[in-house]
Short mmCIF file of C-alpha atoms in Angstrom, two decimals:
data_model
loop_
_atom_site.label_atom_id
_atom_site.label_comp_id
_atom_site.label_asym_id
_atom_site.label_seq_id
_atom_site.Cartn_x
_atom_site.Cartn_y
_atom_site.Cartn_z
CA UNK A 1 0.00 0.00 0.00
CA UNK A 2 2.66 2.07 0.66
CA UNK A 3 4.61 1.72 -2.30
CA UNK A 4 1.16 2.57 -4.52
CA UNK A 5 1.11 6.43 -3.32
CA UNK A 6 4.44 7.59 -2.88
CA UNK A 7 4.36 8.70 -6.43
CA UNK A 8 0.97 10.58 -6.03
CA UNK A 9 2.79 11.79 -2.66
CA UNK A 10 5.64 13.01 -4.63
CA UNK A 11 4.20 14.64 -7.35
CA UNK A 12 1.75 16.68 -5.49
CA UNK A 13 3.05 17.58 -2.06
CA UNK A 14 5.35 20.70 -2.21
CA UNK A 15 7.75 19.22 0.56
CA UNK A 16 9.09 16.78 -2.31
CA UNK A 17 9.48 19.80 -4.58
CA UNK A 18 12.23 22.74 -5.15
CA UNK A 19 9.76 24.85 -4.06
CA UNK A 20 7.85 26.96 -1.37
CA UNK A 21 4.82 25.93 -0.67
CA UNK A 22 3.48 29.01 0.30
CA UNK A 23 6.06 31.45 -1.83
CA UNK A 24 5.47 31.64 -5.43
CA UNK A 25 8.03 31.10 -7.63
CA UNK A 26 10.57 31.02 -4.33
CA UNK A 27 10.12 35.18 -4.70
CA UNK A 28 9.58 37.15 -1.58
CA UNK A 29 10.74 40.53 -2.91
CA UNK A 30 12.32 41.40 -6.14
CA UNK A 31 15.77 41.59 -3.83
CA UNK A 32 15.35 38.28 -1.58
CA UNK A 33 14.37 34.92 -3.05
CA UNK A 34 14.05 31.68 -1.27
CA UNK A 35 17.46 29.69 -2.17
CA UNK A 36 17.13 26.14 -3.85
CA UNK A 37 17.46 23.98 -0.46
CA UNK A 38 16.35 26.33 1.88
CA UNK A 39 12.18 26.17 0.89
CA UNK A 40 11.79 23.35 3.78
CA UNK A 41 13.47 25.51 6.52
CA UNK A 42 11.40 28.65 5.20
CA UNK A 43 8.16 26.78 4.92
CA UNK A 44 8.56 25.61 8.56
CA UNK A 45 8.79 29.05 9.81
CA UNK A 46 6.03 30.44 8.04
CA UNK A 47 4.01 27.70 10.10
CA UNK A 48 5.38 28.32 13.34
CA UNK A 49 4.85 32.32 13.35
CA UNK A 50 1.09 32.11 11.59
CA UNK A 51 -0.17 27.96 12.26
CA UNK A 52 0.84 27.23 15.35
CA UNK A 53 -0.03 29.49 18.13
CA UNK A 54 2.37 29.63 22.17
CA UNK A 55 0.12 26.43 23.52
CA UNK A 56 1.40 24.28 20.46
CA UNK A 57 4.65 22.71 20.88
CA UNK A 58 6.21 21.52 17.63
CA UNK A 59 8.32 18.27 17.69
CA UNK A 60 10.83 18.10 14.59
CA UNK A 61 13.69 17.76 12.12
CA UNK A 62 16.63 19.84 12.66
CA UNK A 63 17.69 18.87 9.25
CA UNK A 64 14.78 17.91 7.00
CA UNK A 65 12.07 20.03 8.62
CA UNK A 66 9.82 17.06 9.30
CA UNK A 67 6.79 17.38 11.56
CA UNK A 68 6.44 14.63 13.96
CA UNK A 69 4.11 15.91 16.23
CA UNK A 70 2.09 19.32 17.59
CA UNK A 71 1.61 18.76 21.55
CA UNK A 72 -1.64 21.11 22.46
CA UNK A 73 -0.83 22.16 26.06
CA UNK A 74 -3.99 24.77 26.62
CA UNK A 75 -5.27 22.68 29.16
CA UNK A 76 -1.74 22.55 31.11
CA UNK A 77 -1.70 26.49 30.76
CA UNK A 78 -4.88 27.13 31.91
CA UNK A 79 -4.86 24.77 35.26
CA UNK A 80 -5.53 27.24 38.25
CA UNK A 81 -3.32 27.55 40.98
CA UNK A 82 0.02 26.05 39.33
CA UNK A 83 3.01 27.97 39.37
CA UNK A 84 4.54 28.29 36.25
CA UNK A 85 7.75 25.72 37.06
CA UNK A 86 5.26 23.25 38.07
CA UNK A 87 3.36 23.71 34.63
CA UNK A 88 6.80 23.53 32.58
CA UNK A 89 7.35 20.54 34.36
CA UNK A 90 4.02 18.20 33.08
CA UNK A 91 4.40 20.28 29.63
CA UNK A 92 7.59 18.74 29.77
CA UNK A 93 7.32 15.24 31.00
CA UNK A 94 4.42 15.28 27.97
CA UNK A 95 7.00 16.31 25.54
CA UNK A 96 9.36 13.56 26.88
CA UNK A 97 6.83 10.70 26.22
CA UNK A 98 6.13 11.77 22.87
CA UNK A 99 9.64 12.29 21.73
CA UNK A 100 10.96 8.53 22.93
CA UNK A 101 7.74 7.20 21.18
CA UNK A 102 9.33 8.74 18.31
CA UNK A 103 12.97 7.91 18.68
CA UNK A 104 11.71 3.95 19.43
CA UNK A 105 9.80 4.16 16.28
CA UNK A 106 12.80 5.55 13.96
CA UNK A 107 15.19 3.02 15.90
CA UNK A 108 13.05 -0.14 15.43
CA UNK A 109 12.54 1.15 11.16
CA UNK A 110 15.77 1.51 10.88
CA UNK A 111 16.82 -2.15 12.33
CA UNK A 112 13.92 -3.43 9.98
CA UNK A 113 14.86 -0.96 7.23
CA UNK A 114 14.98 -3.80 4.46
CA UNK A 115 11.21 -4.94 5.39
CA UNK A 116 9.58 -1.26 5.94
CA UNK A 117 6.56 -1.63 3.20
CA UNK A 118 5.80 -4.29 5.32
CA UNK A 119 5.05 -2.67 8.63
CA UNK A 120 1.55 -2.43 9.53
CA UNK A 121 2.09 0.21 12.63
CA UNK A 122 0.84 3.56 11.36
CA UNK A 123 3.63 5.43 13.14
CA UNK A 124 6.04 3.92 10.65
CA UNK A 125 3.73 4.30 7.52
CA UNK A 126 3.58 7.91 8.66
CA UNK A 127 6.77 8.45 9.24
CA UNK A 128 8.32 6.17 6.09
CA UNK A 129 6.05 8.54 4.06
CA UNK A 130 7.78 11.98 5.51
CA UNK A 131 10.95 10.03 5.09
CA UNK A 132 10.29 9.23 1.47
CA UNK A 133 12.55 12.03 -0.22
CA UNK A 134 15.80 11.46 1.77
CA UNK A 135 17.81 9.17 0.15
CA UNK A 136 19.86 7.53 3.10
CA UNK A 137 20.42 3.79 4.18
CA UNK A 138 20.87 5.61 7.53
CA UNK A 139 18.11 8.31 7.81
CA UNK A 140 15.95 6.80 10.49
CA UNK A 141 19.17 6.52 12.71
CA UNK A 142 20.05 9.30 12.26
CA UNK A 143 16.75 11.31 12.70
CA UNK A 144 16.84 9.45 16.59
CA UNK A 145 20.12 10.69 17.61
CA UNK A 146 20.30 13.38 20.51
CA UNK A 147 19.89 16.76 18.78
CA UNK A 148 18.32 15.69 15.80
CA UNK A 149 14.57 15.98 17.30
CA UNK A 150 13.45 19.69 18.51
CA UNK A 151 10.56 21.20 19.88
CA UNK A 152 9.48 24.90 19.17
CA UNK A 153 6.71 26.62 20.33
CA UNK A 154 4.18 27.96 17.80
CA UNK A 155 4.68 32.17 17.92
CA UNK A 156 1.40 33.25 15.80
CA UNK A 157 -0.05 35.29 18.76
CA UNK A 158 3.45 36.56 19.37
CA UNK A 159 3.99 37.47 15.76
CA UNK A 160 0.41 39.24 15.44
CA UNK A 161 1.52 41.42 18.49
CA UNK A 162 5.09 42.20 16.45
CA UNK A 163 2.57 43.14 13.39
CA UNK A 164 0.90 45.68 15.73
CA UNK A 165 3.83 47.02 17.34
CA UNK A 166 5.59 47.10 13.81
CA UNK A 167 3.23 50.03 12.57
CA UNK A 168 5.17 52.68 15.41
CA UNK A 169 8.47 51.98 13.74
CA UNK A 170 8.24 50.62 10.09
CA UNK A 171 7.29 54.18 8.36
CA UNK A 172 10.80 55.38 9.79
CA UNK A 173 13.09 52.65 10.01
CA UNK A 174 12.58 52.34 5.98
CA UNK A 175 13.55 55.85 5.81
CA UNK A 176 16.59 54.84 8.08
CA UNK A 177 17.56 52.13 5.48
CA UNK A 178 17.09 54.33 2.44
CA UNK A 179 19.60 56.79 4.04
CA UNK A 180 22.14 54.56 3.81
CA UNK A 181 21.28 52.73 0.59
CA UNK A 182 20.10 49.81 1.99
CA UNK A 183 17.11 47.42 1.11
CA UNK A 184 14.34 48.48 3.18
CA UNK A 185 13.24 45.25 3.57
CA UNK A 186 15.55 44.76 6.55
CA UNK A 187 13.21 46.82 8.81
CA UNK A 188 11.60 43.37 9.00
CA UNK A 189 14.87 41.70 10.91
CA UNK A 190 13.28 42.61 14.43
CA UNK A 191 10.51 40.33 14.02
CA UNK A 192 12.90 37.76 14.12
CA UNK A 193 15.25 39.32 17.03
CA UNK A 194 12.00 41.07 19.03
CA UNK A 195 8.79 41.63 17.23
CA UNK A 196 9.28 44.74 17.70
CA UNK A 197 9.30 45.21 21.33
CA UNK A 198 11.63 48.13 22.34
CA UNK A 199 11.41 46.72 25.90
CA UNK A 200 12.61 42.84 24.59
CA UNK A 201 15.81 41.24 27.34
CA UNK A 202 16.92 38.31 26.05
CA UNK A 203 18.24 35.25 28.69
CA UNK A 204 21.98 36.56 27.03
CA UNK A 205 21.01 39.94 28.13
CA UNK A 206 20.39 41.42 24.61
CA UNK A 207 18.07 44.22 23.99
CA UNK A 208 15.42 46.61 22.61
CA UNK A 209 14.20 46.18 19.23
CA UNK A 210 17.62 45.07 17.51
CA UNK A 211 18.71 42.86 20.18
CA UNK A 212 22.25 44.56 20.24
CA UNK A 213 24.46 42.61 23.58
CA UNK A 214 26.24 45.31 25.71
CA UNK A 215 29.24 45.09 24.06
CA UNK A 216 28.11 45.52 20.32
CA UNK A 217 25.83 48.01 21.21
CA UNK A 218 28.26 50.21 22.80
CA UNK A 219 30.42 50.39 19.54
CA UNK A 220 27.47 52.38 18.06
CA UNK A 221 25.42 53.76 20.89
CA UNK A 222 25.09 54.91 24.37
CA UNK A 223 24.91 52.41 26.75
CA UNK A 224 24.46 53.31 30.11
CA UNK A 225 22.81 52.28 33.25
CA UNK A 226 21.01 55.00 32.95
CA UNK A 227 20.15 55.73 29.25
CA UNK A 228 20.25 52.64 26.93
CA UNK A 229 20.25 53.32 23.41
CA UNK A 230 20.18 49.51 22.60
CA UNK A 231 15.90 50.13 23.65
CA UNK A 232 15.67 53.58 21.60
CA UNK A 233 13.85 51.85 18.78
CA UNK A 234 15.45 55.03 15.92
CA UNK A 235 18.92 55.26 17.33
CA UNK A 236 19.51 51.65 17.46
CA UNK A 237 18.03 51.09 13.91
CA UNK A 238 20.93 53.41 12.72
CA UNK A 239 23.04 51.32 14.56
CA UNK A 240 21.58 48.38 12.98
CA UNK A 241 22.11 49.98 9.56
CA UNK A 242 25.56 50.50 9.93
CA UNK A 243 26.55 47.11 11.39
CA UNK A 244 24.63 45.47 8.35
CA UNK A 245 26.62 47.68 6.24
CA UNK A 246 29.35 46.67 7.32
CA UNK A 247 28.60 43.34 7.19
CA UNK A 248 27.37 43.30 3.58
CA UNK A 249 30.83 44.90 2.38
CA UNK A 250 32.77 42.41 5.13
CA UNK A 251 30.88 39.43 3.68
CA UNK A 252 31.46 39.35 -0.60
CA UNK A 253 28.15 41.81 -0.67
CA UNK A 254 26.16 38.87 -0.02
CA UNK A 255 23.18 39.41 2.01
CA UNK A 256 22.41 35.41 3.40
CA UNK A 257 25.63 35.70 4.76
CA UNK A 258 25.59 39.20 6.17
CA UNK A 259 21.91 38.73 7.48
CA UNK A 260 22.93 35.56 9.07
CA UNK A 261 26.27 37.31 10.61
CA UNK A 262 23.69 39.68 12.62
CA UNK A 263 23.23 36.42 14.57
CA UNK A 264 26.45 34.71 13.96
CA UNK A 265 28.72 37.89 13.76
CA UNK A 266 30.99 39.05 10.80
CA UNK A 267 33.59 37.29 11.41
CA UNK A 268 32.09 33.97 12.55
CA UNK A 269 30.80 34.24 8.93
CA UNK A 270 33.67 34.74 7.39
CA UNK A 271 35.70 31.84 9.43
CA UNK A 272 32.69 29.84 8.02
CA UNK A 273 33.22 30.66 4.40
CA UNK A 274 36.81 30.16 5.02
CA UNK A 275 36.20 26.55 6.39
CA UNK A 276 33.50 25.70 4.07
CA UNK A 277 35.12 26.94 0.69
CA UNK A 278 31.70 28.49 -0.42
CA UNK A 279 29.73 31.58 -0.35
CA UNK A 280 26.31 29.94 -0.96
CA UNK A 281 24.85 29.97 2.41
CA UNK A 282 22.93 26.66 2.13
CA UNK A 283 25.59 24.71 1.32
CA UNK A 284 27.60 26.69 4.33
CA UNK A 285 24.54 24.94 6.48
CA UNK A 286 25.01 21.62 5.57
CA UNK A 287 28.93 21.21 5.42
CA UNK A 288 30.39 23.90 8.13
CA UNK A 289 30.38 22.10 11.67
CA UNK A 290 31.88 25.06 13.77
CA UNK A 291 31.03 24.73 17.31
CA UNK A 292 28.92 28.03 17.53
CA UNK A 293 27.34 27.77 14.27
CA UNK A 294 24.17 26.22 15.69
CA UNK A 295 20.38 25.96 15.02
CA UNK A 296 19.94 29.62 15.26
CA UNK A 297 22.41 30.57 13.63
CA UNK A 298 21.54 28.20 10.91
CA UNK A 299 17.97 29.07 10.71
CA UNK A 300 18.49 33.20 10.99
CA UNK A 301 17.97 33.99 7.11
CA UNK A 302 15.10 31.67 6.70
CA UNK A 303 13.28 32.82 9.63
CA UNK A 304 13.83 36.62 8.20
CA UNK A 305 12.67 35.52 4.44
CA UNK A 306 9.42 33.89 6.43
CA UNK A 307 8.75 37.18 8.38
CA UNK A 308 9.13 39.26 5.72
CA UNK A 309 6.98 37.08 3.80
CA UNK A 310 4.06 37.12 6.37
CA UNK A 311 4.26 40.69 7.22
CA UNK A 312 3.89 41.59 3.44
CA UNK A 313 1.02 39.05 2.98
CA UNK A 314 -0.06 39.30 6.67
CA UNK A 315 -3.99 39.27 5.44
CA UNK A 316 -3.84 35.97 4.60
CA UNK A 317 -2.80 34.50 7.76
CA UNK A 318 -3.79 36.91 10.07
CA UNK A 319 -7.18 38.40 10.69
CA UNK A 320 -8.35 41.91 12.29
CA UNK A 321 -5.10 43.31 13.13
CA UNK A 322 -4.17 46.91 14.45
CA UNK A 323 -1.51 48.64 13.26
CA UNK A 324 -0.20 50.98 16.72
CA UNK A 325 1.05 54.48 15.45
CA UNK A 326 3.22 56.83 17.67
CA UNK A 327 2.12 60.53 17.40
CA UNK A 328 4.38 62.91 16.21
CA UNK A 329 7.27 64.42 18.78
CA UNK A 330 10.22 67.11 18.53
CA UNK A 331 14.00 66.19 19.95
CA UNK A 332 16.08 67.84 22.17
CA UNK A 333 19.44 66.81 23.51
CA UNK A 334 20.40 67.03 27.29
CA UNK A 335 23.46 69.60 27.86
CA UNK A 336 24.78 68.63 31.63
CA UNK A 337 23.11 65.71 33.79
CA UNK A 338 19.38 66.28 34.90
CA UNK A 339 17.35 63.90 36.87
CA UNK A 340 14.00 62.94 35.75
CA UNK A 341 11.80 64.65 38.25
CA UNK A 342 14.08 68.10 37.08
CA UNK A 343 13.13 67.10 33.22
CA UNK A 344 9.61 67.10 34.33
CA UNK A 345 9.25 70.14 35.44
CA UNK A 346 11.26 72.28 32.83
CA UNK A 347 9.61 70.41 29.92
CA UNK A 348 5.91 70.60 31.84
CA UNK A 349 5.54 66.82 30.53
CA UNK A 350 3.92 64.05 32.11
CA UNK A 351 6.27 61.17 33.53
CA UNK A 352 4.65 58.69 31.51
CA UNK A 353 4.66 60.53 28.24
CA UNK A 354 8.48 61.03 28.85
CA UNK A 355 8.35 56.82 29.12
CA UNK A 356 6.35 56.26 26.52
CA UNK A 357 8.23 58.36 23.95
CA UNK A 358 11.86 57.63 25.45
CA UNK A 359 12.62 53.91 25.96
CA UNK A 360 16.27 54.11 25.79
CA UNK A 361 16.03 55.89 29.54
CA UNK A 362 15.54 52.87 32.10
CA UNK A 363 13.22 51.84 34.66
CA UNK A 364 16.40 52.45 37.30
CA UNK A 365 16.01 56.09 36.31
CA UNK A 366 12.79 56.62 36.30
CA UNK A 367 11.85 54.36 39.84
CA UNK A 368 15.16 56.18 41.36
CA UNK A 369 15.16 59.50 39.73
CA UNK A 370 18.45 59.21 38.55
CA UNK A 371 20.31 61.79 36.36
CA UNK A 372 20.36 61.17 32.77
CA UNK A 373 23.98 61.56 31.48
CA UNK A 374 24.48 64.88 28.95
CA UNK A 375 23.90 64.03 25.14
CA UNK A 376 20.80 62.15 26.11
CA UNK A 377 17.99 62.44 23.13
CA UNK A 378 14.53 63.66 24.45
CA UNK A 379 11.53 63.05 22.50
CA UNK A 380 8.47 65.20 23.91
CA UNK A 381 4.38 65.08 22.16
CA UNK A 382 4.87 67.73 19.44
CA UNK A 383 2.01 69.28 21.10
CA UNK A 384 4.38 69.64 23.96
CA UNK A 385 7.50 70.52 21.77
CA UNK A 386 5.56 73.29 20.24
CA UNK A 387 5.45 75.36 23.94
CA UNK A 388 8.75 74.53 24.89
CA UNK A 389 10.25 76.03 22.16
CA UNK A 390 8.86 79.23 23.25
CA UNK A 391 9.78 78.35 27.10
CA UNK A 392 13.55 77.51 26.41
CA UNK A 393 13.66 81.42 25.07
CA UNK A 394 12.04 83.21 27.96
CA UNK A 395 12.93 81.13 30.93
CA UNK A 396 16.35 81.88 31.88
CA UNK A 397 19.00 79.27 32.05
CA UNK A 398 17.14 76.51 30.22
CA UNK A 399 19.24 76.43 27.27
CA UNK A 400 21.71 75.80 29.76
CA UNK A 401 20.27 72.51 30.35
CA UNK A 402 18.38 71.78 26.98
CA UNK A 403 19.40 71.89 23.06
CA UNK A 404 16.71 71.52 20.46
CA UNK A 405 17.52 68.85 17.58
#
């Protein structure tokens, strides 16, 4: 039975093809393209930011992209009176059961590997079918070995949220790229690295909307305990801009590899061309093994192709969504130190409006009113901006303090 519809399999499921199954033609933009190889990875992204929603965990492929299994844990999420540990925990004694009933299966196929039409449990029809288009004697093996099988959890909520937030920052940051002659279409990165949080700390202490580290971000911006650039969603987009630059020019002008080197860095890109002898970034993905170069790494350009996919064609997978908008605002620039509760009262703006238009200055500063260094960037309500201007002239000494941008 099996045998009779792998060829109807083959020639109508897009997984056995060269090509997306949701991106026609492999053509996102007229500057980024799926490559030949990389449709699987791409596909499987698309699904997990607009499918498969935070209580759907995905068990898979690290290689091929196969779906084993989608664990629904809505009812472990929504048990009363459970701390969170205690809900990771059954969530992940689930995921545990599922994933050896997996391995077992691929271990016992692979011992009976030269009798497999003839196995009647449906795990292993299922599973011979998915395996169909890998030609290995040792692909069932293989697929069981520790790091092989991965779970992700589904991000469509997450995304929609990054599709909302996106509509403060979008209109700008493509003005941003233009500026320095760069697609525009990488104002979709931080969907990947944020969704477009300004607010976003990752576990390795990256942050704001471009996920800069400490130490990056300081090569570009201010980064201070009490003003933080790296959460100032324009300055750190010109920061982004310039370290992509860089990249692109560092890396043969080749955007895979300089998009991937925002996760992987420049020059753990370039030691991977070295090592690998190509410039084609799929081919870097299947033959560099460098200790660092790991599933995020691997998966960074494919994620950004299926982002900025979805966000260009985000009415078909998405329904009723609300792009935010941030009103309009004037700048000024601090001259010497002044605490927050002092900003307050020479710019006659509400603490909160100060937050809401000023992420780069921390919580620290605001919960301790602590003094915001000089050459800090103030953005105030241009309804706001409009009076001060006429303030800073008549109230003496307040230029002392305050520069308009």
């Amino acid at each position: 039975m099996i045998t009779s519809i792998l060829a109807l399999l083959i020639s109508i499921n897009p997984c056995y093809s060269s090509m997306s199954k949701y991106i026609p033609n492999n053509v996102v933009t007229d500057k980024f393209h799926v490559p030949n190889g990389l449709e699987n990875a791409v596909d499987f992204w698309i699904d997990i930011y607009a499918k498969y929603d935070t209580d759907q965990i995905v068990i898979h492929d690290t290689e091929n992209y196969i779906v084993y299994d989608v664990i629904d844990v809505s009812d472990v999420n929504e048990l009363p009176y459970f701390t969170q540990q205690i809900k990771d925990e059954i969530i992940n004694s689930r995921v545990i059961r599922v994933q050896k009933k997996y391995r077992d299966t691929l271990k016992a196929m692979h011992n009976n590997r030269k009798n497999l039409q003839d196995m009647e449990d449906q795990l292993a029809q299922s599973l011979f079918i998915k395996f169909v288009p890998i030609n290995d004697d040792n692909k069932f093996m293989d697929a069981s070995r520790p790091g092989r099988m991965r779970i992700q959890k589904g991000q469509k909520s997450e995304f929609k949220k990054g599709l909302a937030f996106s509509g403060k920052y979008i209109p700008t940051m493509e003005k941003i790229f233009k500026r320095y002659n760069l697609p525009t279409e990488l104002s979709r990165l931080p969907f990947v690295e944020s969704y477009f949080n300004p607010h976003a700390v990752s576990y390795k202490q990256a942050s704001g909307i471009w996920q800069f580290m400490k130490g990056t971000g300081a090569e570009y911006l201010k980064v201070e305990a009490e003003y933080d650039e790296r959460k100032d969603p324009i300055a750190s987009t010109h920061a982004a801009a310039r370290l992509l630059k860089q990249s692109y020019k560092y890396l043969y002008q080749n955007w895979p590899l300089a998009i991937t080197a925002y996760n992987h860095g420049r020059f753990g890109m370039k030691k991977a061309v070295k090592n690998s002898g190509t410039t084609d970034l799929v081919k870097l993905i299947k033959d560099y093994k460098g200790e660092t170069f790991g599933f995020a790494s691997k998966n960074f350009y494919a994620e950004f192709l299926a982002a900025l996919y979805l966000e260009r064609n985000h009415q078909k997978f998405f329904q009723d969504v609300t792009f935010a908008k941030i009103g309009n605002y004037g700048e000024l620039v601090t001259m010497k130190p002044i605490k927050i509760s002092q900003l307050e009262l020479l710019l006659d703006v509400d603490k909160d409006d100060i937050r809401m238009y000023n992420p780069a200055i921390t919580i620290k500063t605001f919960k301790e009113d602590r003094e915001l260094p000089e050459g800090s960037r103030i953005r105030v309500p241009l309804s706001r901006f409009k009076k001060l201007v006429s303030r800073v002239k008549t109230v003496e000494g307040l230029e002392d303090y305050l520069r308009f941008i």
